[in-house]
PDB file of C-alpha atoms in Angstrom:
ATOM      1  CA  MET A   6      25.727 -12.767   8.807  1.00 58.00           C
ATOM      2  CA  VAL A   7      23.754 -10.801   6.041  1.00 63.00           C
ATOM      3  CA  ASN A   8      26.323  -9.863   3.291  1.00 72.00           C
ATOM      4  CA  LEU A   9      25.610  -6.058   3.267  1.00 75.00           C
ATOM      5  CA  GLU A  10      26.025  -5.376  -0.632  1.00 76.00           C
ATOM      6  CA  LEU A  11      22.931  -7.414  -0.828  1.00 78.00           C
ATOM      7  CA  VAL A  12      21.055  -4.946   2.030  1.00 83.00           C
ATOM      8  CA  PRO A  13      19.985  -2.255  -0.315  1.00 86.00           C
ATOM      9  CA  LEU A  14      18.465  -4.927  -2.954  1.00 85.00           C
ATOM     10  CA  GLY A  15      16.528  -6.451   0.157  1.00 85.00           C
ATOM     11  CA  VAL A  16      15.084  -3.210   1.085  1.00 89.00           C
ATOM     12  CA  ILE A  17      13.999  -2.154  -2.548  1.00 91.00           C
ATOM     13  CA  LEU A  18      13.062  -5.504  -3.371  1.00 89.00           C
ATOM     14  CA  PHE A  19      10.713  -5.873  -0.158  1.00 92.00           C
ATOM     15  CA  PHE A  20       9.037  -2.652  -0.749  1.00 94.00           C
ATOM     16  CA  VAL A  21       8.543  -2.732  -4.644  1.00 93.00           C
ATOM     17  CA  ALA A  22       7.179  -6.654  -3.774  1.00 93.00           C
ATOM     18  CA  LEU A  23       4.682  -5.197  -1.087  1.00 95.00           C
ATOM     19  CA  ILE A  24       3.611  -2.602  -3.376  1.00 95.00           C
ATOM     20  CA  GLY A  25       2.977  -4.907  -6.191  1.00 95.00           C
ATOM     21  CA  ILE A  26       1.482  -7.710  -4.701  1.00 95.00           C
ATOM     22  CA  ILE A  27      -1.257  -5.148  -3.194  1.00 96.00           C
ATOM     23  CA  GLY A  28      -1.684  -3.346  -6.241  1.00 95.00           C
ATOM     24  CA  ASN A  29      -1.858  -6.058  -8.374  1.00 96.00           C
ATOM     25  CA  THR A  30      -4.532  -8.458  -6.107  1.00 96.00           C
ATOM     26  CA  ILE A  31      -6.517  -5.123  -6.322  1.00 96.00           C
ATOM     27  CA  MET A  32      -6.296  -5.172 -10.327  1.00 95.00           C
ATOM     28  CA  VAL A  33      -7.504  -8.779  -9.927  1.00 96.00           C
ATOM     29  CA  VAL A  34     -10.278  -8.369  -7.298  1.00 95.00           C
ATOM     30  CA  VAL A  35     -11.838  -5.271  -9.569  1.00 95.00           C
ATOM     31  CA  PHE A  36     -12.257  -7.891 -12.189  1.00 94.00           C
ATOM     32  CA  PHE A  37     -14.144 -10.269 -10.372  1.00 93.00           C
ATOM     33  CA  LYS A  38     -16.223  -7.668  -8.388  1.00 92.00           C
ATOM     34  CA  PHE A  39     -17.367  -5.147 -11.394  1.00 91.00           C
ATOM     35  CA  LYS A  40     -19.438  -6.689 -14.319  1.00 88.00           C
ATOM     36  CA  LYS A  41     -18.213  -3.746 -16.478  1.00 86.00           C
ATOM     37  CA  LEU A  42     -14.503  -5.055 -16.570  1.00 88.00           C
ATOM     38  CA  ARG A  43     -15.549  -8.399 -17.780  1.00 83.00           C
ATOM     39  CA  SER A  44     -14.962  -8.410 -21.023  1.00 86.00           C
ATOM     40  CA  GLN A  45     -12.298 -10.498 -22.846  1.00 87.00           C
ATOM     41  CA  CYS A  46      -9.780  -7.632 -23.355  1.00 87.00           C
ATOM     42  CA  HIS A  47     -10.053  -7.158 -19.051  1.00 90.00           C
ATOM     43  CA  PHE A  48      -9.709 -10.754 -18.598  1.00 93.00           C
ATOM     44  CA  LEU A  49      -6.273 -10.685 -19.859  1.00 92.00           C
ATOM     45  CA  ILE A  50      -5.437  -7.640 -18.107  1.00 92.00           C
ATOM     46  CA  MET A  51      -6.466  -9.549 -15.260  1.00 94.00           C
ATOM     47  CA  MET A  52      -4.330 -12.688 -15.812  1.00 94.00           C
ATOM     48  CA  THR A  53      -1.179 -10.235 -16.655  1.00 94.00           C
ATOM     49  CA  CYS A  54      -1.715  -8.571 -13.099  1.00 94.00           C
ATOM     50  CA  LEU A  55      -2.230 -11.798 -11.503  1.00 95.00           C
ATOM     51  CA  ALA A  56       1.285 -13.048 -12.885  1.00 95.00           C
ATOM     52  CA  ASP A  57       2.987  -9.927 -11.854  1.00 93.00           C
ATOM     53  CA  CYS A  58       1.566 -10.495  -8.539  1.00 95.00           C
ATOM     54  CA  PHE A  59       2.998 -14.018  -8.363  1.00 95.00           C
ATOM     55  CA  HIS A  60       6.110 -12.771  -9.348  1.00 93.00           C
ATOM     56  CA  ASN A  61       5.890 -10.189  -6.858  1.00 92.00           C
ATOM     57  CA  TYR A  62       5.371 -12.594  -4.140  1.00 92.00           C
ATOM     58  CA  GLY A  63       8.787 -14.387  -4.892  1.00 90.00           C
ATOM     59  CA  GLN A  64      10.876 -11.093  -3.289  1.00 90.00           C
ATOM     60  CA  LEU A  65       9.426 -11.645  -0.223  1.00 92.00           C
ATOM     61  CA  ILE A  66      10.552 -14.939  -0.138  1.00 92.00           C
ATOM     62  CA  PHE A  67      14.165 -13.671  -0.834  1.00 88.00           C
ATOM     63  CA  THR A  68      14.097 -11.045   1.713  1.00 89.00           C
ATOM     64  CA  VAL A  69      12.966 -13.249   4.061  1.00 89.00           C
ATOM     65  CA  HIS A  70      15.995 -15.480   3.654  1.00 87.00           C
ATOM     66  CA  LEU A  71      18.319 -12.784   3.205  1.00 83.00           C
ATOM     67  CA  PHE A  72      17.703 -10.502   6.263  1.00 86.00           C
ATOM     68  CA  GLY A  73      17.341 -13.943   8.700  1.00 85.00           C
ATOM     69  CA  ASP A  74      20.716 -14.883   6.821  1.00 82.00           C
ATOM     70  CA  LEU A  75      18.697 -18.145   5.833  1.00 87.00           C
ATOM     71  CA  LYS A  76      19.820 -20.885   3.471  1.00 89.00           C
ATOM     72  CA  THR A  77      17.488 -23.856   1.680  1.00 91.00           C
ATOM     73  CA  SER A  78      18.494 -26.461  -0.697  1.00 93.00           C
ATOM     74  CA  GLN A  79      17.631 -25.120  -4.650  1.00 93.00           C
ATOM     75  CA  PHE A  80      15.197 -27.839  -4.552  1.00 94.00           C
ATOM     76  CA  VAL A  81      13.000 -26.458  -1.439  1.00 94.00           C
ATOM     77  CA  CYS A  82      13.967 -22.814  -3.245  1.00 94.00           C
ATOM     78  CA  PHE A  83      12.206 -24.129  -6.235  1.00 95.00           C
ATOM     79  CA  LEU A  84       9.172 -26.100  -4.512  1.00 94.00           C
ATOM     80  CA  MET A  85       8.399 -22.202  -2.671  1.00 94.00           C
ATOM     81  CA  ASN A  86       8.878 -20.219  -5.616  1.00 95.00           C
ATOM     82  CA  ILE A  87       6.518 -22.223  -7.860  1.00 95.00           C
ATOM     83  CA  PRO A  88       3.822 -19.765  -7.643  1.00 95.00           C
ATOM     84  CA  THR A  89       6.536 -16.646  -8.179  1.00 95.00           C
ATOM     85  CA  LEU A  90       8.091 -19.249 -11.460  1.00 95.00           C
ATOM     86  CA  ILE A  91       4.615 -19.721 -12.988  1.00 96.00           C
ATOM     87  CA  GLY A  92       4.307 -15.624 -12.728  1.00 95.00           C
ATOM     88  CA  VAL A  93       7.476 -14.663 -13.877  1.00 93.00           C
ATOM     89  CA  ILE A  94       7.586 -17.537 -17.054  1.00 94.00           C
ATOM     90  CA  SER A  95       3.828 -17.168 -18.194  1.00 94.00           C
ATOM     91  CA  GLY A  96       3.869 -13.274 -17.647  1.00 92.00           C
ATOM     92  CA  SER A  97       5.367 -12.345 -21.093  1.00 90.00           C
ATOM     93  CA  CYS A  98       3.393 -14.927 -22.505  1.00 93.00           C
ATOM     94  CA  TRP A  99      -0.054 -13.166 -21.182  1.00 93.00           C
ATOM     95  CA  MET A 100       1.439  -9.818 -22.715  1.00 91.00           C
ATOM     96  CA  LEU A 101       2.202 -11.845 -26.300  1.00 92.00           C
ATOM     97  CA  ILE A 102      -1.686 -13.028 -26.171  1.00 93.00           C
ATOM     98  CA  MET A 103      -3.050  -9.780 -25.184  1.00 90.00           C
ATOM     99  CA  GLY A 104      -1.399  -8.352 -27.990  1.00 90.00           C
ATOM    100  CA  ILE A 105      -2.410 -10.818 -30.453  1.00 91.00           C
ATOM    101  CA  ASP A 106      -6.021 -10.360 -29.007  1.00 90.00           C
ATOM    102  CA  ARG A 107      -5.777  -6.351 -29.674  1.00 88.00           C
ATOM    103  CA  PHE A 108      -4.240  -7.001 -33.179  1.00 88.00           C
ATOM    104  CA  ILE A 109      -7.451  -9.068 -33.945  1.00 89.00           C
ATOM    105  CA  ALA A 110      -9.738  -6.530 -32.786  1.00 85.00           C
ATOM    106  CA  CYS A 111      -8.104  -3.801 -34.788  1.00 84.00           C
ATOM    107  CA  LYS A 112      -7.561  -5.985 -37.901  1.00 84.00           C
ATOM    108  CA  TRP A 113     -10.454  -8.122 -38.164  1.00 86.00           C
ATOM    109  CA  PRO A 114     -13.374  -6.984 -35.944  1.00 84.00           C
ATOM    110  CA  ILE A 115     -16.119  -8.684 -37.532  1.00 86.00           C
ATOM    111  CA  SER A 116     -13.887 -12.055 -37.017  1.00 88.00           C
ATOM    112  CA  TYR A 117     -12.970 -10.934 -33.662  1.00 87.00           C
ATOM    113  CA  ARG A 118     -16.931 -10.633 -32.471  1.00 87.00           C
ATOM    114  CA  THR A 119     -17.590 -14.001 -34.020  1.00 88.00           C
ATOM    115  CA  ILE A 120     -14.554 -15.834 -32.355  1.00 88.00           C
ATOM    116  CA  THR A 121     -15.105 -14.091 -28.861  1.00 84.00           C
ATOM    117  CA  GLY A 122     -18.911 -14.761 -28.920  1.00 85.00           C
ATOM    118  CA  ARG A 123     -17.834 -18.406 -28.086  1.00 87.00           C
ATOM    119  CA  VAL A 124     -16.223 -17.338 -24.811  1.00 85.00           C
ATOM    120  CA  SER A 125     -15.112 -20.588 -23.228  1.00 87.00           C
ATOM    121  CA  LEU A 126     -13.686 -21.596 -26.404  1.00 89.00           C
ATOM    122  CA  TYR A 127     -11.804 -18.502 -26.772  1.00 90.00           C
ATOM    123  CA  THR A 128     -10.533 -18.377 -23.396  1.00 89.00           C
ATOM    124  CA  VAL A 129      -9.230 -21.540 -23.527  1.00 91.00           C
ATOM    125  CA  SER A 130      -7.313 -21.354 -26.593  1.00 91.00           C
ATOM    126  CA  GLN A 131      -5.813 -18.087 -25.113  1.00 90.00           C
ATOM    127  CA  GLY A 132      -4.202 -20.257 -21.909  1.00 92.00           C
ATOM    128  CA  LEU A 133      -2.356 -23.111 -24.217  1.00 93.00           C
ATOM    129  CA  ILE A 134       0.811 -21.055 -25.193  1.00 92.00           C
ATOM    130  CA  PRO A 135       1.104 -19.439 -21.360  1.00 94.00           C
ATOM    131  CA  LEU A 136       0.229 -22.880 -20.032  1.00 95.00           C
ATOM    132  CA  SER A 137       2.840 -24.956 -22.227  1.00 95.00           C
ATOM    133  CA  TYR A 138       5.433 -22.276 -22.286  1.00 96.00           C
ATOM    134  CA  THR A 139       5.605 -22.726 -18.579  1.00 96.00           C
ATOM    135  CA  PHE A 140       5.211 -26.366 -18.130  1.00 96.00           C
ATOM    136  CA  VAL A 141       8.123 -26.710 -20.296  1.00 96.00           C
ATOM    137  CA  PHE A 142      10.485 -24.543 -18.413  1.00 96.00           C
ATOM    138  CA  LEU A 143       8.933 -25.647 -14.812  1.00 96.00           C
ATOM    139  CA  PHE A 144       9.740 -29.398 -15.645  1.00 96.00           C
ATOM    140  CA  MET A 145      13.456 -28.170 -17.028  1.00 95.00           C
ATOM    141  CA  THR A 146      13.785 -26.418 -13.725  1.00 95.00           C
ATOM    142  CA  PHE A 147      12.514 -29.513 -11.794  1.00 95.00           C
ATOM    143  CA  ILE A 148      15.347 -31.662 -13.404  1.00 94.00           C
ATOM    144  CA  GLU A 149      17.977 -29.440 -12.753  1.00 94.00           C
ATOM    145  CA  VAL A 150      17.783 -28.149  -9.524  1.00 93.00           C
ATOM    146  CA  ASP A 151      19.889 -30.312  -6.728  1.00 91.00           C
ATOM    147  CA  LYS A 152      20.409 -30.065  -3.039  1.00 90.00           C
ATOM    148  CA  THR A 153      22.969 -26.767  -3.152  1.00 90.00           C
ATOM    149  CA  PRO A 154      22.569 -24.484  -0.054  1.00 91.00           C
ATOM    150  CA  VAL A 155      21.452 -21.388  -1.533  1.00 87.00           C
ATOM    151  CA  THR A 156      19.825 -18.057  -0.440  1.00 82.00           C
ATOM    152  CA  CYS A 157      16.627 -18.565  -2.058  1.00 88.00           C
ATOM    153  CA  ALA A 158      16.307 -15.872  -5.002  1.00 84.00           C
ATOM    154  CA  VAL A 159      13.888 -16.517  -8.090  1.00 85.00           C
ATOM    155  CA  PRO A 160      17.259 -16.737 -10.664  1.00 83.00           C
ATOM    156  CA  LEU A 161      18.495 -19.321  -7.988  1.00 85.00           C
ATOM    157  CA  ALA A 162      15.439 -20.811  -7.845  1.00 91.00           C
ATOM    158  CA  MET A 163      15.131 -21.520 -11.549  1.00 89.00           C
ATOM    159  CA  GLY A 164      18.720 -22.860 -12.036  1.00 85.00           C
ATOM    160  CA  SER A 165      21.301 -21.563 -13.660  1.00 82.00           C
ATOM    161  CA  LYS A 166      21.593 -23.587 -17.672  1.00 89.00           C
ATOM    162  CA  THR A 167      17.265 -23.142 -17.471  1.00 91.00           C
ATOM    163  CA  PHE A 168      17.512 -19.605 -16.131  1.00 86.00           C
ATOM    164  CA  VAL A 169      19.798 -18.772 -19.211  1.00 85.00           C
ATOM    165  CA  ILE A 170      17.694 -20.489 -21.867  1.00 90.00           C
ATOM    166  CA  TRP A 171      14.442 -19.006 -20.185  1.00 91.00           C
ATOM    167  CA  SER A 172      16.066 -14.947 -20.670  1.00 85.00           C
ATOM    168  CA  PHE A 173      17.190 -15.741 -24.322  1.00 87.00           C
ATOM    169  CA  SER A 174      13.536 -17.214 -25.008  1.00 91.00           C
ATOM    170  CA  ASN A 175      12.340 -14.394 -23.449  1.00 88.00           C
ATOM    171  CA  ILE A 176      14.358 -11.718 -24.872  1.00 86.00           C
ATOM    172  CA  ILE A 177      12.485 -13.292 -28.328  1.00 90.00           C
ATOM    173  CA  LEU A 178       8.803 -13.004 -26.951  1.00 91.00           C
ATOM    174  CA  ASN A 179       9.359  -9.358 -25.602  1.00 87.00           C
ATOM    175  CA  GLY A 180      10.963  -8.464 -29.209  1.00 88.00           C
ATOM    176  CA  ILE A 181       7.754  -9.994 -31.025  1.00 91.00           C
ATOM    177  CA  THR A 182       5.391  -8.777 -28.464  1.00 90.00           C
ATOM    178  CA  MET A 183       6.821  -5.018 -28.635  1.00 88.00           C
ATOM    179  CA  MET A 184       6.653  -5.294 -32.562  1.00 89.00           C
ATOM    180  CA  LEU A 185       2.746  -6.415 -32.557  1.00 89.00           C
ATOM    181  CA  TYR A 186       1.907  -3.542 -30.024  1.00 89.00           C
ATOM    182  CA  SER A 187       3.771  -1.018 -32.210  1.00 88.00           C
ATOM    183  CA  ILE A 188       1.727  -2.254 -34.824  1.00 87.00           C
ATOM    184  CA  VAL A 189      -1.405  -2.433 -32.975  1.00 86.00           C
ATOM    185  CA  ASN A 190      -0.465   1.224 -31.890  1.00 83.00           C
ATOM    186  CA  CYS A 191      -0.525   2.009 -35.637  1.00 84.00           C
ATOM    187  CA  PHE A 192      -3.925   0.678 -36.117  1.00 81.00           C
ATOM    188  CA  VAL A 193      -5.216   2.429 -33.550  1.00 79.00           C
ATOM    189  CA  HIS A 194      -4.106   5.939 -34.518  1.00 75.00           C
ATOM    190  CA  LYS A 195      -4.533   5.753 -38.343  1.00 75.00           C
ATOM    191  CA  GLN A 196      -8.288   3.901 -37.967  1.00 68.00           C
ATOM    192  CA  GLU A 197     -11.239   5.169 -36.114  1.00 63.00           C
ATOM    193  CA  HIS A 198     -12.023   3.807 -32.314  1.00 59.00           C
ATOM    194  CA  GLY A 199     -13.777   4.901 -29.788  1.00 61.00           C
ATOM    195  CA  LYS A 200     -12.296   7.369 -26.851  1.00 66.00           C
ATOM    196  CA  THR A 201     -12.715   4.279 -24.545  1.00 67.00           C
ATOM    197  CA  PHE A 202     -10.948   1.971 -26.776  1.00 69.00           C
ATOM    198  CA  LYS A 203      -8.017   4.173 -27.249  1.00 73.00           C
ATOM    199  CA  THR A 204      -7.809   4.617 -23.256  1.00 75.00           C
ATOM    200  CA  VAL A 205      -7.803   1.264 -22.625  1.00 77.00           C
ATOM    201  CA  PHE A 206      -5.041   0.136 -25.280  1.00 79.00           C
ATOM    202  CA  LYS A 207      -2.696   3.317 -24.018  1.00 80.00           C
ATOM    203  CA  SER A 208      -3.071   1.726 -20.728  1.00 81.00           C
ATOM    204  CA  ILE A 209      -2.120  -1.573 -21.969  1.00 83.00           C
ATOM    205  CA  PHE A 210       0.790  -0.089 -24.105  1.00 83.00           C
ATOM    206  CA  ILE A 211       2.182   2.081 -21.441  1.00 85.00           C
ATOM    207  CA  THR A 212       2.443  -1.177 -19.035  1.00 83.00           C
ATOM    208  CA  VAL A 213       3.483  -3.877 -21.326  1.00 85.00           C
ATOM    209  CA  THR A 214       6.064  -1.334 -22.571  1.00 85.00           C
ATOM    210  CA  LEU A 215       7.176  -0.954 -18.639  1.00 84.00           C
ATOM    211  CA  VAL A 216       7.693  -4.814 -18.197  1.00 85.00           C
ATOM    212  CA  ILE A 217       9.262  -5.507 -21.967  1.00 84.00           C
ATOM    213  CA  VAL A 218      11.971  -2.660 -20.918  1.00 86.00           C
ATOM    214  CA  GLY A 219      12.363  -4.057 -17.577  1.00 83.00           C
ATOM    215  CA  TRP A 220      12.766  -7.624 -18.761  1.00 80.00           C
ATOM    216  CA  PHE A 221      15.160  -6.178 -21.516  1.00 81.00           C
ATOM    217  CA  ILE A 222      17.279  -4.841 -19.099  1.00 81.00           C
ATOM    218  CA  THR A 223      17.125  -8.027 -17.043  1.00 78.00           C
ATOM    219  CA  CYS A 224      18.068 -10.603 -19.460  1.00 75.00           C
ATOM    220  CA  ILE A 225      20.673  -8.526 -21.142  1.00 78.00           C
ATOM    221  CA  SER A 226      22.220  -8.072 -17.604  1.00 75.00           C
ATOM    222  CA  ASN A 227      21.490 -12.004 -16.903  1.00 68.00           C
ATOM    223  CA  THR A 228      22.627 -13.362 -20.623  1.00 69.00           C
ATOM    224  CA  LEU A 229      25.276 -11.152 -21.541  1.00 68.00           C
ATOM    225  CA  ILE A 230      26.887  -8.844 -18.971  1.00 67.00           C
ATOM    226  CA  VAL A 231      27.014 -11.708 -16.532  1.00 62.00           C
ATOM    227  CA  GLN A 232      29.970 -13.365 -18.891  1.00 70.00           C
ATOM    228  CA  PHE A 233      32.031 -10.605 -18.131  1.00 73.00           C
ATOM    229  CA  ILE A 234      31.949 -11.716 -14.065  1.00 76.00           C
ATOM    230  CA  PRO A 235      34.840 -13.768 -13.050  1.00 74.00           C
ATOM    231  CA  THR A 236      33.073 -15.322 -10.034  1.00 78.00           C
ATOM    232  CA  SER A 237      29.892 -17.464  -9.613  1.00 73.00           C
ATOM    233  CA  TYR A 238      29.288 -15.127  -6.294  1.00 72.00           C
ATOM    234  CA  GLY A 239      29.562 -12.462  -8.637  1.00 76.00           C
ATOM    235  CA  LYS A 240      27.285 -13.753 -11.326  1.00 74.00           C
ATOM    236  CA  GLN A 241      24.467 -14.659  -8.609  1.00 71.00           C
ATOM    237  CA  LEU A 242      25.317 -11.124  -7.343  1.00 75.00           C
ATOM    238  CA  LEU A 243      24.184  -9.502 -10.768  1.00 76.00           C
ATOM    239  CA  ASN A 244      21.501 -11.905 -11.472  1.00 72.00           C
ATOM    240  CA  MET A 245      19.468 -10.362  -8.442  1.00 75.00           C
ATOM    241  CA  TYR A 246      20.098  -6.785  -8.552  1.00 82.00           C
ATOM    242  CA  ALA A 247      19.429  -7.317 -12.322  1.00 81.00           C
ATOM    243  CA  GLY A 248      15.922  -8.228 -11.182  1.00 81.00           C
ATOM    244  CA  ILE A 249      14.859  -4.529  -9.934  1.00 88.00           C
ATOM    245  CA  PRO A 250      13.702  -2.835 -13.115  1.00 88.00           C
ATOM    246  CA  VAL A 251      11.026  -5.407 -13.931  1.00 87.00           C
ATOM    247  CA  ASN A 252      10.060  -5.942 -10.226  1.00 89.00           C
ATOM    248  CA  ILE A 253       9.502  -2.363 -10.676  1.00 90.00           C
ATOM    249  CA  ALA A 254       7.392  -2.444 -13.519  1.00 89.00           C
ATOM    250  CA  CYS A 255       5.656  -4.988 -12.659  1.00 90.00           C
ATOM    251  CA  SER A 256       4.241  -3.362  -9.397  1.00 92.00           C
ATOM    252  CA  SER A 257       2.914  -0.155 -11.800  1.00 90.00           C
ATOM    253  CA  ASN A 258       0.068  -1.714 -13.266  1.00 91.00           C
ATOM    254  CA  ILE A 259      -2.427  -0.172 -10.926  1.00 92.00           C
ATOM    255  CA  PHE A 260      -0.828   3.143 -11.072  1.00 92.00           C
ATOM    256  CA  VAL A 261      -0.896   3.375 -14.950  1.00 90.00           C
ATOM    257  CA  PHE A 262      -4.605   2.035 -14.792  1.00 90.00           C
ATOM    258  CA  TYR A 263      -6.063   4.231 -12.585  1.00 91.00           C
ATOM    259  CA  LYS A 264      -4.085   7.568 -13.846  1.00 88.00           C
ATOM    260  CA  ILE A 265      -5.303   6.656 -17.499  1.00 86.00           C
ATOM    261  CA  ASN A 266      -8.721   4.537 -17.670  1.00 86.00           C
ATOM    262  CA  LEU A 267     -11.733   5.982 -16.071  1.00 86.00           C
ATOM    263  CA  ASP A 268     -13.371   2.606 -15.347  1.00 88.00           C
ATOM    264  CA  TYR A 269     -10.432   1.284 -13.624  1.00 90.00           C
ATOM    265  CA  ARG A 270     -10.098   4.540 -11.530  1.00 90.00           C
ATOM    266  CA  SER A 271     -13.949   4.544 -10.615  1.00 91.00           C
ATOM    267  CA  CYS A 272     -13.513   1.056  -9.778  1.00 92.00           C
ATOM    268  CA  ILE A 273     -10.813   1.083  -7.632  1.00 93.00           C
ATOM    269  CA  LYS A 274     -12.194   4.087  -5.665  1.00 91.00           C
ATOM    270  CA  LYS A 275     -15.224   2.263  -4.982  1.00 91.00           C
ATOM    271  CA  LEU A 276     -13.703  -0.764  -3.800  1.00 90.00           C
ATOM    272  CA  LEU A 277     -11.163   1.209  -1.767  1.00 87.00           C
ATOM    273  CA  PHE A 278     -13.412   3.677  -0.021  1.00 81.00           C
ATOM    274  CA  CYS A 279     -16.572   2.425  -0.919  1.00 71.00           C
ATOM    275  CA  GLU A 280     -18.108   5.522  -2.943  1.00 59.00           C
ATOM    276  CA  ARG A 281     -21.292   5.379  -4.640  1.00 57.00           C
ATOM    277  CA  ALA A 282     -19.586   6.944  -7.611  1.00 51.00           C
ATOM    278  CA  LYS A 283     -20.698   5.661 -10.869  1.00 54.00           C
ATOM    279  CA  VAL A 284     -18.599   3.660 -13.150  1.00 51.00           C
ATOM    280  CA  GLY A 285     -18.143   5.067 -16.668  1.00 49.00           C
ATOM    281  CA  VAL A 286     -18.946   3.559 -19.924  1.00 47.00           C
ATOM    282  CA  THR A 287     -16.828   0.159 -20.519  1.00 46.00           C
ATOM    283  CA  TYR A 288     -14.994  -0.672 -23.847  1.00 46.00           C
ATOM    284  CA  VAL A 289     -17.403  -2.972 -25.313  1.00 46.00           C
ATOM    285  CA  GLU A 290     -15.302  -5.649 -27.608  1.00 49.00           C
ATOM    286  CA  ASN A 291     -18.213  -5.167 -30.081  1.00 46.00           C
ATOM    287  CA  GLU A 292     -17.987  -1.686 -30.587  1.00 42.00           C
ATOM    288  CA  ALA A 293     -13.903  -1.536 -31.224  1.00 42.00           C
ATOM    289  CA  THR A 294     -13.760  -0.179 -34.459  1.00 41.00           C
ATOM    290  CA  LYS A 295     -16.492   2.625 -34.309  1.00 42.00           C
ATOM    291  CA  PRO A 296     -16.506   5.197 -32.345  1.00 39.00           C
ATOM    292  CA  SER A 297     -18.460   5.355 -28.617  1.00 37.00           C
ATOM    293  CA  ILE A 298     -21.820   6.607 -28.875  1.00 34.00           C
ATOM    294  CA  THR A 299     -22.090   7.242 -25.348  1.00 36.00           C
ATOM    295  CA  ALA A 300     -19.189   9.419 -23.716  1.00 36.00           C
ATOM    296  CA  PRO A 301     -17.765   8.331 -20.534  1.00 39.00           C
ATOM    297  CA  LEU A 302     -18.579   9.730 -17.149  1.00 36.00           C
ATOM    298  CA  PRO A 303     -16.333  12.905 -16.674  1.00 37.00           C
ATOM    299  CA  SER A 304     -14.026  12.322 -13.664  1.00 37.00           C
ATOM    300  CA  PRO A 305     -14.338  14.214 -10.610  1.00 35.00           C
ATOM    301  CA  GLU A 306     -11.319  16.301 -11.504  1.00 37.00           C
ATOM    302  CA  GLU A 307     -13.530  17.480 -14.522  1.00 36.00           C
ATOM    303  CA  ASN A 308     -15.763  18.991 -12.464  1.00 35.00           C
ATOM    304  CA  LEU A 309     -14.018  21.038 -10.513  1.00 40.00           C
TER     305      LEU A 309
END
């Protein structure tokens, strides 16, 4: 029988996950479909959206188990959630890497042009931290999980000890990321940059802030507040409800970029509605430190 206290959680996560999977998939597709979005910056945006898409996928597994009144062994739950765990664990790393990329582009633009000229080497080097970080926690999870029957949710798929360790590390990682983005934000406002550069960074800054705030609420609940819950079931309940803010944040990418960024808006419209709309001028990495010479195409709303 379904526990009534979990029904609201299941309904919320199901619809949030559905929106997130569709939205983040669209963000990934437009990156590959439209050449104008294939800069190094847009690659990192795509990887962040892909991680968030994997993250949302795990909530569908949970809702199926919840409303189907199903239980699986923790090990099987781990296997089913491997894509989800990859997204959950690597997501914060990709945000950090994107922050480092923007920092270098603002602080040392000439060096940035040089290193981004070696596309393959730069891309591989960017992936080292997320891949290593993810592998360590997947291995820790693999060692810890057992055959205990569980209602398959992401915190339970990771194992209690590994989940706590990862939560603390995630708080530290997100703290560093937020400080880095704040520094870059100051650079963007103090230095002369093109309008498209500022628009792209504004979109990134908003989405990253939403996700970090969501993770902060989730991780604080899972590591500190949970200590005051006397029963193991109560702790599991808190762990699952604490995931709502970050899941909503992970589903918001497409809305933020569609609203703020003209390039993404026009590409998404063209993808979904097969419009013959022209894609606006894309942010070019080599022009990150000087004002745009060509103005972006006006949005349809501006022509009214």
